[in-house]
Amino acid sequence: MSLNAFLFRLGAMAVLFLLASVFGAITISWWAAVLSGIGIGLAFTFVSERILRGLLMGKIGNGPIAWYSVHLLGESAWLALLAWGASALGLAFVPAWPAYLFGFLVWAVLCQEMLRKLPGMIIMYLAIRGGKS
């Protein structure tokens, strides 16, 4: 991710959360939840690209099982943390299901490769390890 994309993403998150709080304060509408969901998606993809992919890749090695496991657990924990933060910031007072649905869809899209490949890799690893005993 380039510096311009990084700064744009930070600015977009700030604007979206500001709009969500303004809309939520004026009218308790579903727009606040949708904008918060988009902000959650932006924050989630930012952490996924910047931290999990960039910083952890060199630390955990190149093994696919280790990489997929750490990435899937890290992204799942980050989504749970964002959902908790959204509820702590008052997203529960607006119809929050669009925000949580959007956040879950972003998680499913980003983790689709891991969700498809990791179970097969674990089964193959266990079968190989079981055959060596």
Coordinates of C-alpha atoms in Angstrom, one line a residue:
M1 CA 0.0 0.0 0.0
S2 CA 1.4 3.3 -1.0
L3 CA 1.6 6.4 1.3
N4 CA -1.1 8.2 -0.7
A5 CA -3.4 5.2 -0.4
F6 CA -2.7 4.9 3.3
L7 CA -3.5 8.6 3.9
F8 CA -6.6 8.4 1.7
R9 CA -7.8 5.4 3.7
L10 CA -7.2 7.2 7.0
G11 CA -9.1 10.3 5.8
A12 CA -11.9 8.2 4.4
M13 CA -12.3 6.4 7.8
A14 CA -12.4 9.7 9.7
V15 CA -15.0 11.2 7.3
L16 CA -17.2 8.2 7.3
F17 CA -17.2 7.8 11.1
L18 CA -17.9 11.6 11.5
L19 CA -20.8 11.3 9.0
A20 CA -22.1 8.3 10.8
S21 CA -22.1 10.0 14.2
V22 CA -23.8 13.1 12.7
F23 CA -26.5 11.1 11.0
G24 CA -26.9 9.0 14.1
A25 CA -27.2 12.1 16.3
I26 CA -29.7 13.8 14.1
T27 CA -31.9 10.9 13.2
I28 CA -31.6 7.4 14.4
S29 CA -31.4 6.0 10.9
W30 CA -29.9 3.0 9.2
W31 CA -27.5 5.4 7.3
A32 CA -25.5 5.7 10.4
A33 CA -25.1 2.0 10.6
V34 CA -24.3 1.6 7.0
L35 CA -21.6 4.4 7.1
S36 CA -20.2 2.8 10.2
G37 CA -20.1 -0.5 8.5
I38 CA -18.2 1.0 5.6
G39 CA -15.8 2.6 8.1
I40 CA -15.4 -0.8 9.8
G41 CA -14.7 -2.3 6.4
L42 CA -12.0 0.3 5.6
A43 CA -10.4 -0.1 9.0
F44 CA -10.5 -3.9 8.7
T45 CA -8.9 -3.9 5.2
F46 CA -6.3 -1.3 6.3
V47 CA -5.1 -3.5 9.2
S48 CA -5.3 -6.6 7.1
E49 CA -3.1 -5.1 4.4
R50 CA -0.8 -3.0 6.5
I51 CA -0.1 -5.1 9.6
L52 CA -1.1 -8.7 9.0
R53 CA 0.3 -9.0 5.5
G54 CA 3.1 -6.5 5.7
L55 CA 4.6 -6.9 9.2
L56 CA 3.8 -10.6 10.0
M57 CA 4.9 -12.1 6.7
G58 CA 8.6 -12.1 7.6
K59 CA 8.1 -13.1 11.2
I60 CA 6.1 -16.3 10.8
G61 CA 7.9 -17.9 7.9
N62 CA 6.8 -19.0 4.5
G63 CA 4.9 -22.1 5.5
P64 CA 1.3 -22.0 4.2
I65 CA -0.3 -23.6 7.2
A66 CA 1.4 -21.1 9.6
W67 CA 0.7 -18.2 7.4
Y68 CA -3.0 -19.0 6.7
S69 CA -3.6 -19.9 10.4
V70 CA -2.1 -16.7 11.7
H71 CA -3.7 -14.5 9.1
L72 CA -7.2 -16.1 9.6
L73 CA -6.9 -15.8 13.4
G74 CA -5.6 -12.3 13.2
E75 CA -8.3 -11.1 10.9
S76 CA -11.0 -12.8 12.9
A77 CA -9.7 -11.2 16.1
W78 CA -9.5 -7.8 14.4
L79 CA -13.1 -8.1 13.2
A80 CA -14.2 -9.0 16.7
L81 CA -12.3 -6.1 18.2
L82 CA -13.9 -3.7 15.7
A83 CA -17.4 -5.0 16.4
W84 CA -16.8 -4.6 20.2
G85 CA -15.5 -1.1 19.6
A86 CA -18.5 -0.2 17.5
S87 CA -20.9 -1.4 20.2
A88 CA -18.8 0.5 22.8
L89 CA -19.1 3.7 20.7
G90 CA -22.9 3.4 20.7
L91 CA -23.6 1.6 17.4
A92 CA -26.1 -0.5 19.4
F93 CA -28.4 2.5 19.6
V94 CA -28.9 2.6 15.8
P95 CA -30.1 -0.4 13.7
A96 CA -26.6 -2.0 13.7
W97 CA -27.3 -5.1 11.6
P98 CA -26.2 -3.4 8.3
A99 CA -22.8 -2.4 9.9
Y100 CA -22.2 -5.9 11.3
L101 CA -23.4 -7.5 8.0
F102 CA -21.0 -5.3 6.0
G103 CA -18.1 -6.1 8.4
F104 CA -18.8 -9.8 8.2
L105 CA -18.9 -9.6 4.3
V106 CA -15.6 -7.8 4.2
W107 CA -14.1 -10.5 6.5
A108 CA -15.6 -13.3 4.4
V109 CA -14.2 -11.7 1.2
L110 CA -10.7 -11.1 2.6
C111 CA -10.5 -14.5 4.3
Q112 CA -12.1 -16.6 1.5
E113 CA -8.9 -18.1 0.3
M114 CA -7.9 -19.0 3.8
L115 CA -11.3 -20.4 4.6
R116 CA -11.2 -22.6 1.5
K117 CA -7.6 -23.8 1.7
L118 CA -6.7 -24.0 5.4
P119 CA -9.0 -27.0 6.4
G120 CA -7.6 -29.1 3.5
M121 CA -4.0 -28.2 4.5
I122 CA -4.6 -29.1 8.1
I123 CA -6.2 -32.5 7.1
M124 CA -3.3 -33.2 4.7
Y125 CA -0.7 -32.3 7.4
L126 CA -2.4 -34.5 9.9
A127 CA -2.7 -37.4 7.4
I128 CA 1.0 -37.1 6.6
R129 CA 2.0 -36.8 10.3
G130 CA -0.2 -39.8 11.1
G131 CA 1.4 -41.9 8.4
K132 CA 4.9 -41.3 9.9
S133 CA 4.0 -42.7 13.3

